[in-house]
Short mmCIF file of C-alpha atoms in Angstrom, two decimals:
data_model
loop_
_atom_site.label_atom_id
_atom_site.label_comp_id
_atom_site.label_asym_id
_atom_site.label_seq_id
_atom_site.Cartn_x
_atom_site.Cartn_y
_atom_site.Cartn_z
CA MET A 1 60.91 251.99 -0.11
CA ALA A 2 64.10 250.53 -1.57
CA GLN A 3 65.87 253.85 -1.12
CA SER A 4 64.89 254.01 2.56
CA MET A 5 66.13 250.46 3.13
CA ILE A 6 69.47 251.22 1.52
CA GLN A 7 69.81 254.29 3.70
CA ALA A 8 68.89 252.25 6.78
CA GLN A 9 71.59 249.66 6.18
CA TYR A 10 74.05 252.40 5.31
CA HIS A 11 73.65 254.46 8.48
CA ILE A 12 72.05 252.20 11.10
CA TYR A 13 73.04 248.59 10.61
CA HIS A 14 76.37 246.91 11.19
CA THR A 15 78.12 246.08 7.92
CA ASP A 16 79.86 242.99 9.27
CA LEU A 17 78.05 239.75 10.07
CA SER A 18 80.15 236.63 10.75
CA GLY A 19 83.09 238.13 8.90
CA TYR A 20 81.24 239.14 5.74
CA LEU A 21 79.22 242.10 4.54
CA ALA A 22 75.61 241.78 5.64
CA GLY A 23 74.02 244.98 4.42
CA GLY A 24 76.64 245.04 1.69
CA ALA A 25 75.58 241.64 0.43
CA MET A 26 72.10 243.03 -0.10
CA VAL A 27 73.48 245.79 -2.33
CA GLN A 28 75.63 243.29 -4.25
CA ASP A 29 72.72 240.93 -4.80
CA ALA A 30 70.44 243.72 -5.99
CA LEU A 31 73.01 245.05 -8.45
CA THR A 32 73.80 241.56 -9.73
CA LYS A 33 70.17 240.67 -10.37
CA TYR A 34 69.53 244.02 -11.98
CA ALA A 35 72.49 243.47 -14.33
CA LEU A 36 71.27 239.96 -15.17
CA GLY A 37 67.86 241.27 -16.17
CA GLY A 38 66.00 240.75 -12.90
CA THR A 39 62.50 242.16 -12.56
CA THR A 40 61.25 244.66 -10.01
CA LYS A 41 59.78 241.72 -8.09
CA ASP A 42 63.19 240.00 -8.03
CA LEU A 43 64.79 243.12 -6.59
CA TYR A 44 62.06 243.47 -3.98
CA GLN A 45 62.60 239.88 -2.87
CA THR A 46 66.29 240.64 -2.51
CA PHE A 47 65.64 243.47 -0.09
CA LYS A 48 63.03 241.42 1.76
CA ARG A 49 65.50 238.55 2.19
CA PHE A 50 68.41 240.60 3.47
CA ARG A 51 66.40 242.97 5.64
CA GLN A 52 66.24 240.37 8.40
CA ASP A 53 69.93 239.43 8.19
CA LYS A 54 71.32 242.64 9.66
CA GLU A 55 72.27 243.41 13.23
CA ARG A 56 72.50 246.80 14.86
CA ILE A 57 75.95 248.11 15.62
CA PRO A 58 76.44 248.94 19.31
CA PRO A 59 76.92 252.60 20.18
CA THR A 60 80.56 253.63 20.12
CA PRO A 61 82.33 256.95 20.63
CA THR A 62 82.71 258.71 17.31
CA ILE A 63 85.94 260.19 16.08
CA THR A 64 86.71 262.55 13.26
CA ILE A 65 88.69 260.81 10.54
CA THR A 66 90.55 263.08 8.14
CA ALA A 67 92.95 262.72 5.23
CA ARG A 68 95.79 263.14 7.73
CA ASN A 69 94.80 260.53 10.31
CA TRP A 70 92.77 257.97 8.35
CA ARG A 71 95.49 255.30 8.70
CA ASP A 72 95.54 255.53 12.49
CA TRP A 73 92.50 253.28 13.02
CA LEU A 74 93.01 250.67 10.29
CA GLY A 75 91.80 247.23 11.34
CA HIS A 76 89.35 248.48 14.00
CA LYS A 77 85.75 247.52 13.20
CA SER A 78 84.27 249.89 15.75
CA TYR A 79 85.21 252.84 13.52
CA TYR A 80 83.34 251.61 10.46
CA HIS A 81 80.75 254.38 10.49
CA ASP A 82 83.44 256.98 11.04
CA TYR A 83 85.19 255.72 7.91
CA LEU A 84 81.86 255.87 6.09
CA ASP A 85 81.44 259.51 7.01
CA PHE A 86 85.01 260.29 5.97
CA PHE A 87 84.83 258.68 2.54
CA ASP A 88 81.35 260.04 1.86
CA LEU A 89 82.58 263.58 2.53
CA GLU A 90 85.79 262.97 0.59
CA LEU A 91 83.86 261.78 -2.46
CA ARG A 92 81.49 264.74 -2.39
CA GLN A 93 84.39 267.18 -2.13
CA LEU A 94 86.25 265.47 -4.99
CA GLU A 95 83.12 265.52 -7.13
CA ALA A 96 82.66 269.23 -6.49
CA LYS A 97 86.31 269.81 -7.38
CA VAL A 98 85.90 267.91 -10.64
CA VAL A 99 82.88 270.00 -11.58
CA LYS A 100 84.73 273.21 -10.78
CA GLU A 101 87.89 272.23 -12.66
CA SER A 102 85.92 270.99 -15.64
CA SER A 103 84.20 274.35 -15.89
CA SER A 104 87.46 276.27 -15.65
CA SER A 105 89.32 274.00 -18.06
CA GLU A 106 86.69 274.53 -20.75
CA THR A 107 87.74 278.16 -20.92
CA SER A 108 91.43 277.94 -19.99
CA GLY A 109 92.36 274.59 -21.53
CA SER A 110 94.54 273.78 -18.51
CA ASP A 111 95.16 270.32 -17.08
CA SER A 112 92.66 269.29 -14.42
CA LEU A 113 91.73 266.45 -12.16
CA SER A 114 88.96 265.38 -14.50
CA GLY A 115 91.29 265.45 -17.47
CA ALA A 116 93.54 262.87 -15.84
CA TRP A 117 90.65 260.39 -15.62
CA SER A 118 88.70 261.21 -18.77
CA ALA A 119 90.00 258.07 -20.44
CA THR A 120 87.75 255.89 -18.30
CA SER A 121 84.66 258.03 -17.78
CA SER A 122 83.48 261.59 -18.16
CA SER A 123 80.86 262.10 -15.45
CA PRO A 124 82.04 264.07 -12.38
CA LEU A 125 80.94 261.26 -10.04
CA ALA A 126 82.86 258.59 -11.96
CA VAL A 127 85.98 260.76 -12.18
CA ALA A 128 85.85 261.52 -8.46
CA MET A 129 85.27 257.86 -7.55
CA ALA A 130 88.17 256.71 -9.70
CA LYS A 131 90.46 259.26 -8.10
CA MET A 132 89.39 258.35 -4.56
CA VAL A 133 89.67 254.60 -5.08
CA SER A 134 93.10 254.98 -6.66
CA GLU A 135 94.36 257.18 -3.84
CA TYR A 136 93.08 255.16 -0.90
CA LEU A 137 93.04 251.58 -2.17
CA THR A 138 96.70 251.60 -3.20
CA PRO A 139 98.12 251.80 0.36
CA LEU A 140 95.47 249.36 1.65
CA ILE A 141 96.22 246.52 -0.79
CA PRO A 142 99.07 244.89 1.20
CA GLY A 143 96.79 244.54 4.23
CA LEU A 144 93.94 242.92 2.29
CA CYS A 145 95.55 239.55 1.49
CA ALA A 146 93.18 237.94 4.02
CA SER A 147 90.09 239.99 3.20
CA THR A 148 88.37 239.46 -0.13
CA GLY A 149 85.03 240.81 1.10
CA ALA A 150 86.14 244.43 0.95
CA LEU A 151 87.55 244.04 -2.56
CA ILE A 152 84.35 242.41 -3.78
CA HIS A 153 82.19 245.23 -2.50
CA LEU A 154 84.51 247.94 -3.77
CA GLY A 155 84.50 246.23 -7.16
CA TYR A 156 80.72 246.59 -7.29
CA GLY A 157 81.08 250.28 -6.57
CA VAL A 158 83.53 250.82 -9.41
CA GLU A 159 81.76 248.53 -11.91
CA PHE A 160 78.31 250.06 -11.42
CA GLY A 161 79.37 253.58 -10.54
CA SER A 162 77.64 253.27 -7.17
CA ARG A 163 78.43 256.03 -4.70
CA LEU A 164 77.26 254.03 -1.68
CA ALA A 165 79.00 250.79 -2.64
CA THR A 166 82.27 252.63 -3.27
CA VAL A 167 82.17 254.41 0.07
CA GLU A 168 81.17 251.19 1.86
CA GLY A 169 83.89 249.22 0.10
CA LEU A 170 86.66 251.60 1.15
CA ALA A 171 85.35 251.77 4.72
CA TYR A 172 85.18 247.98 4.87
CA ALA A 173 88.71 247.76 3.48
CA CYS A 174 89.94 250.02 6.27
CA ILE A 175 88.40 247.97 9.07
CA SER A 176 89.50 244.70 7.41
CA TYR A 177 93.13 245.76 7.08
CA GLN A 178 95.54 243.16 8.51
CA PRO A 179 99.08 244.47 9.19
CA ALA A 180 100.38 240.90 9.42
CA THR A 181 99.80 240.29 5.70
CA THR A 182 101.68 243.35 4.43
CA CYS A 183 104.92 241.35 4.27
CA PHE A 184 103.65 239.56 1.16
CA ILE A 185 103.19 242.75 -0.87
CA PRO A 186 106.27 244.92 -0.23
CA THR A 187 106.37 248.42 -1.63
CA SER A 188 108.68 248.37 -4.62
CA SER A 189 109.07 250.00 -7.98
CA GLY A 190 108.88 248.28 -11.32
CA SER A 191 106.76 245.48 -12.70
CA ILE A 192 105.37 242.80 -10.39
CA PHE A 193 105.36 240.07 -13.02
CA SER A 194 108.18 238.33 -14.86
CA LYS A 195 109.10 239.51 -18.36
CA SER A 196 111.19 236.44 -19.19
CA SER A 197 108.60 234.72 -21.35
CA ALA A 198 106.03 235.56 -23.98
CA GLY A 199 103.37 234.23 -21.67
CA SER A 200 101.54 231.06 -20.84
CA LYS A 201 99.97 229.07 -23.65
CA GLY A 202 96.80 227.07 -23.97
CA ASN A 203 94.70 226.32 -20.91
CA LYS A 204 97.57 225.42 -18.62
CA SER A 205 97.23 227.25 -15.32
CA PRO A 206 100.36 228.08 -13.29
CA SER A 207 98.26 228.24 -10.13
CA MET A 208 96.93 224.71 -10.62
CA THR A 209 100.48 223.36 -10.66
CA ILE A 210 101.39 225.33 -7.56
CA LEU A 211 98.25 224.33 -5.65
CA ASN A 212 99.01 220.67 -6.32
CA MET A 213 102.47 221.25 -4.84
CA ILE A 214 100.92 222.94 -1.82
CA ARG A 215 98.50 220.03 -1.39
CA ASN A 216 101.43 217.64 -0.91
CA ASP A 217 103.62 219.99 1.15
CA LYS A 218 103.93 218.47 4.63
CA ARG A 219 105.14 221.79 6.01
CA LEU A 220 101.53 222.91 5.81
CA ASP A 221 100.18 219.96 7.77
CA GLY A 222 98.36 220.65 11.01
CA MET A 223 95.03 221.84 12.28
CA PHE A 224 94.14 225.49 12.64
CA ASP A 225 91.65 225.62 15.49
CA ALA A 226 89.89 228.95 15.08
CA CYS A 227 87.21 230.70 13.05
CA PHE A 228 87.84 231.08 9.33
CA GLN A 229 89.29 234.60 9.42
CA ALA A 230 91.55 233.73 12.35
CA LYS A 231 92.75 230.63 10.50
CA LEU A 232 93.74 232.76 7.51
CA ASN A 233 95.79 234.99 9.77
CA VAL A 234 97.46 232.00 11.44
CA VAL A 235 98.41 230.45 8.10
CA MET A 236 99.89 233.68 6.78
CA THR A 237 101.85 234.55 9.91
CA SER A 238 103.13 231.06 10.76
CA ARG A 239 104.07 230.03 7.21
CA GLU A 240 105.31 233.38 5.90
CA SER A 241 108.57 232.25 4.25
CA LEU A 242 106.98 229.19 2.68
CA LEU A 243 104.05 231.11 1.25
CA LYS A 244 106.38 233.81 -0.07
CA SER A 245 108.29 231.18 -2.02
CA TYR A 246 105.08 229.98 -3.64
CA LEU A 247 104.04 233.57 -4.40
CA ASN A 248 107.39 234.21 -6.11
CA MET A 249 106.90 231.03 -8.10
CA TRP A 250 103.54 232.32 -9.35
CA THR A 251 104.78 235.79 -10.29
CA ASN A 252 107.59 234.18 -12.29
CA GLN A 253 105.07 232.21 -14.35
CA VAL A 254 102.55 234.93 -15.16
CA HIS A 255 103.71 237.88 -17.20
CA SER A 256 100.96 240.49 -17.26
CA VAL A 257 97.79 241.66 -15.58
CA SER A 258 95.65 239.93 -18.22
CA GLU A 259 97.50 236.63 -17.75
CA ALA A 260 97.09 236.87 -13.99
CA LEU A 261 93.34 237.49 -14.33
CA LEU A 262 92.98 234.52 -16.68
CA ASP A 263 94.97 232.26 -14.37
CA LEU A 264 92.93 233.28 -11.32
CA SER A 265 89.66 232.86 -13.24
CA GLN A 266 90.52 229.36 -14.44
CA THR A 267 91.94 228.20 -11.12
CA THR A 268 89.12 229.48 -8.92
CA SER A 269 86.54 227.97 -11.29
CA LEU A 270 88.17 224.55 -11.21
CA LEU A 271 88.85 224.69 -7.48
CA LEU A 272 85.29 225.71 -6.69
CA PHE A 273 83.64 223.00 -8.77
CA THR A 274 86.03 220.02 -8.69
CA ALA A 275 87.39 220.09 -5.12
CA LYS A 276 87.42 216.73 -3.37
CA GLY A 277 88.32 216.09 0.26
CA ARG A 278 91.25 214.04 1.49
CA HIS A 279 89.20 210.85 1.29
CA GLY A 280 87.91 211.50 -2.22
CA ASP A 281 84.51 212.78 -1.13
CA GLU A 282 83.01 215.57 -3.19
CA GLN A 283 82.74 218.82 -1.28
CA GLN A 284 79.83 221.20 -1.43
CA LEU A 285 80.46 224.49 -3.14
CA ASP A 286 82.60 226.46 -0.73
CA LYS A 287 81.53 230.07 -0.09
CA TYR A 288 85.05 231.01 0.98
CA LEU A 289 86.54 229.75 -2.27
CA ALA A 290 83.66 231.41 -4.12
CA ASN A 291 84.70 234.73 -2.64
CA VAL A 292 88.10 234.43 -4.33
CA LEU A 293 86.30 234.01 -7.66
CA LEU A 294 84.18 237.08 -6.90
CA ALA A 295 87.28 239.05 -5.87
CA THR A 296 88.87 238.14 -9.20
CA HIS A 297 85.82 239.56 -10.96
CA ALA A 298 86.11 242.73 -8.87
CA ALA A 299 89.76 243.04 -9.87
CA ARG A 300 88.74 243.35 -13.54
CA PHE A 301 87.29 246.76 -12.69
CA LEU A 302 89.59 247.84 -9.88
CA VAL A 303 92.70 247.55 -12.08
CA LYS A 304 91.15 250.11 -14.43
CA VAL A 305 91.36 252.84 -11.80
CA LEU A 306 94.71 251.92 -10.24
CA PRO A 307 97.47 254.27 -11.43
CA SER A 308 100.18 251.86 -12.67
CA GLU A 309 101.07 248.27 -13.50
CA GLN A 310 102.77 248.01 -10.11
CA GLU A 311 99.58 248.68 -8.14
CA LYS A 312 97.57 246.42 -10.44
CA GLY A 313 100.07 243.64 -9.88
CA GLN A 314 99.98 244.15 -6.13
CA LEU A 315 96.21 243.81 -6.13
CA LEU A 316 96.36 240.53 -8.05
CA LYS A 317 99.11 239.22 -5.76
CA ALA A 318 96.91 239.98 -2.76
CA ILE A 319 94.03 238.02 -4.30
CA TRP A 320 96.36 235.13 -5.15
CA MET A 321 97.61 235.04 -1.55
CA SER A 322 94.01 234.93 -0.39
CA LEU A 323 93.40 232.03 -2.78
CA VAL A 324 96.35 230.06 -1.38
CA ALA A 325 95.55 230.77 2.27
CA THR A 326 91.89 229.85 1.74
CA TYR A 327 92.93 226.65 -0.03
CA VAL A 328 95.13 225.68 2.93
CA VAL A 329 92.53 226.54 5.57
CA GLN A 330 89.84 224.58 3.72
CA GLY A 331 91.90 221.41 3.89
CA ARG A 332 93.84 221.54 0.61
CA PRO A 333 91.26 219.57 -1.41
CA LYS A 334 92.19 217.70 -4.55
CA ILE A 335 91.53 219.61 -7.76
CA SER A 336 90.81 218.24 -11.22
CA ALA A 337 92.38 219.75 -14.31
CA SER A 338 88.96 219.92 -15.97
CA LEU A 339 85.29 219.76 -15.06
CA PRO A 340 83.46 216.42 -15.24
CA VAL A 341 81.76 215.69 -18.56
CA MET A 342 78.38 217.38 -18.68
CA THR A 343 75.16 215.95 -20.14
CA ASP A 344 74.98 215.23 -23.87
CA ALA A 345 72.21 217.80 -24.22
CA CYS A 346 74.45 220.48 -22.81
CA HIS A 347 77.21 219.73 -25.28
CA GLN A 348 74.82 219.44 -28.20
CA GLU A 349 73.59 222.92 -27.42
CA SER A 350 77.19 224.09 -27.11
CA ASN A 351 78.03 222.76 -30.56
CA VAL A 352 75.08 224.35 -32.34
CA MET A 353 75.27 227.74 -30.66
CA THR A 354 76.92 229.60 -33.51
CA GLY A 355 77.51 233.27 -33.11
CA VAL A 356 76.76 233.25 -29.38
CA VAL A 357 80.09 234.74 -28.39
CA ALA A 358 79.56 237.58 -30.84
CA GLU A 359 76.11 238.16 -29.38
CA GLU A 360 77.49 238.23 -25.86
CA GLU A 361 80.04 240.84 -26.85
CA GLU A 362 77.27 243.24 -27.75
CA TYR A 363 76.10 245.87 -25.33
CA HIS A 364 72.43 245.81 -24.53
CA GLU A 365 70.91 249.17 -23.77
CA ARG A 366 68.79 249.30 -20.68
CA GLY A 367 67.13 252.19 -18.93
CA THR A 368 67.72 252.96 -15.30
CA ALA A 369 64.06 253.17 -14.30
CA LYS A 370 64.25 249.99 -12.23
CA MET A 371 67.09 251.42 -10.19
CA ALA A 372 65.38 254.77 -9.57
CA GLY A 373 65.07 255.34 -5.87
CA MET A 374 67.21 252.30 -5.09
CA MET A 375 70.83 253.36 -5.52
CA THR A 376 72.78 256.52 -6.09
CA ILE A 377 74.56 255.44 -9.25
CA ASP A 378 76.38 256.91 -12.18
CA SER A 379 73.69 256.98 -14.88
CA GLU A 380 76.28 256.85 -17.67
CA LYS A 381 77.48 253.43 -16.51
CA CYS A 382 73.98 252.01 -16.11
CA ASP A 383 72.62 253.30 -19.40
CA LEU A 384 74.79 250.73 -21.16
CA ILE A 385 75.11 247.38 -19.39
CA ARG A 386 76.13 244.04 -20.78
CA VAL A 387 73.50 241.41 -20.19
CA PRO A 388 73.76 237.70 -21.00
CA THR A 389 72.34 236.46 -24.29
CA GLY A 390 72.22 233.14 -26.11
CA ARG A 391 72.75 230.07 -23.96
CA TRP A 392 73.71 232.22 -20.97
CA LYS A 393 70.34 233.99 -20.87
CA ALA A 394 68.32 231.00 -19.64
CA LEU A 395 71.06 230.02 -17.23
CA THR A 396 71.24 233.44 -15.62
CA GLN A 397 67.47 233.50 -15.18
CA GLU A 398 67.81 230.28 -13.20
CA ALA A 399 70.60 231.86 -11.17
CA ILE A 400 68.46 234.89 -10.30
CA HIS A 401 65.92 232.59 -8.64
CA ALA A 402 68.39 230.22 -6.95
CA ASP A 403 67.88 229.63 -3.25
CA HIS A 404 71.33 230.89 -2.30
CA GLN A 405 72.08 234.53 -3.13
CA ILE A 406 75.71 233.84 -4.01
CA VAL A 407 74.74 231.70 -7.02
CA SER A 408 73.76 234.68 -9.18
CA LYS A 409 77.04 236.43 -8.34
CA ILE A 410 79.05 233.33 -9.23
CA VAL A 411 77.23 232.85 -12.53
CA ARG A 412 77.67 236.47 -13.56
CA SER A 413 81.39 236.31 -12.69
CA LEU A 414 81.79 233.18 -14.82
CA TRP A 415 79.86 234.70 -17.71
CA TRP A 416 82.09 237.76 -17.62
CA ALA A 417 85.19 235.53 -17.49
CA GLU A 418 84.06 233.88 -20.73
CA LEU A 419 83.50 237.28 -22.33
CA GLU A 420 86.99 238.38 -21.40
CA HIS A 421 89.00 235.18 -21.81
CA GLY A 422 87.02 233.12 -24.32
CA ARG A 423 85.36 229.76 -23.81
CA ARG A 424 88.45 227.84 -22.66
CA GLY A 425 86.83 224.53 -23.51
CA ASP A 426 83.50 225.73 -22.10
CA LEU A 427 85.04 225.80 -18.61
CA PHE A 428 83.19 228.88 -17.41
CA TYR A 429 79.78 227.94 -18.83
CA GLU A 430 79.91 224.40 -17.46
CA ALA A 431 81.02 225.76 -14.09
CA ALA A 432 78.01 228.09 -14.15
CA VAL A 433 75.71 225.15 -14.91
CA LYS A 434 77.11 223.36 -11.86
CA ALA A 435 76.60 226.48 -9.74
CA VAL A 436 72.94 226.67 -10.64
CA GLY A 437 72.61 222.93 -10.20
CA GLU A 438 70.40 222.58 -13.26
CA ASP A 439 71.18 222.02 -16.91
CA PRO A 440 69.13 224.70 -18.74
CA THR A 441 68.61 222.34 -21.71
CA SER A 442 67.21 219.59 -19.50
CA ASP A 443 63.82 219.22 -17.83
CA GLU A 444 65.38 217.53 -14.81
CA SER A 445 66.28 219.88 -11.99
CA THR A 446 68.69 219.02 -9.22
CA GLY A 447 68.04 222.24 -7.35
CA PRO A 448 70.36 225.08 -6.52
CA GLY A 449 74.03 224.27 -6.18
CA PHE A 450 74.39 225.62 -2.68
#
């Protein structure tokens, strides 16, 4: 049943609903809950929830998209299914080529397509997906400064080795492409980031400093009367020079891909959970700001398949521009440098949890039986999946059953940020507690955060 529903959303239903992936969100939610240890019942509820959220795409004339003309229809949503067909065929042809070259290289010892990507994975599907994402995402990056949704979905495809999610992500990136944003990511050679310093120290975030400057910049005053996506486009086109100056400021303060990922992780976490409106009122968790956090998580996996530091830097610059534009559109709320103090019980647990980080670094082997018939995935990637342990385990179980589907994705992104960047004063864990809206060490529940 799950397989048939995936196929239905893939071929029949419109991917875009109010500016965001509808069918795609179902796939993301299912993969997230699976990775967090969700049960078969949890996955079924996911499909049941999203089944009613889709709308049928109106009939449109089909075209044949090829490797020669695929750029001709960028930014046109009506060609989404045509892009799906193109990337699906492209991936199958690449996979067949990998299999053929692998067979011939075993006897000849010659260089092959698969050999170039063997450092990241060895299965033909994973090699072909890495090659395709690298080839087609690179030219799309400059036009995705105002579209995090495509990057999020493509990140799921790469992280989980999902054929469908990868094809959907690239197709969504093509129809989301905005030519007006390409000015922020010019094509150039060399490193994107400054090499003038050894790097940032401590928990100080360059982006936090810059966002506080943007908050007080009167040149960004004014109302943007349009839907969210249109507002992003207005901000980027009408304030191009100003935003470029802030972007240059950021690239001069971060010095590597890892620093940029840390800075984005810290900033989006603080912005999402400490934002206050102009009059000091606390804002509800903002799904648009949450998408920047999720795009940062996606970037952790997308940078692994991009060919050079230049392309990796361009991707992170695009996400940073999306962060800034979203911050402006959402009213430039005030941000705190740290999360509010949590409950004593939470901190007591934090102090006694010895060895938790080491536990969370371990891989936990899980079979792929739950996913059978649900997704076409790379079995090598799903045989070995990191799942939360220690204090994160109870928290993620709460996230799986939260009322809003984005909560589980936020919590998993924050958990992964802690794995990669360390506790950072428990920033990521405490942010996850706020996302769930319930302290896992307390009997008192305040309900889901959204």
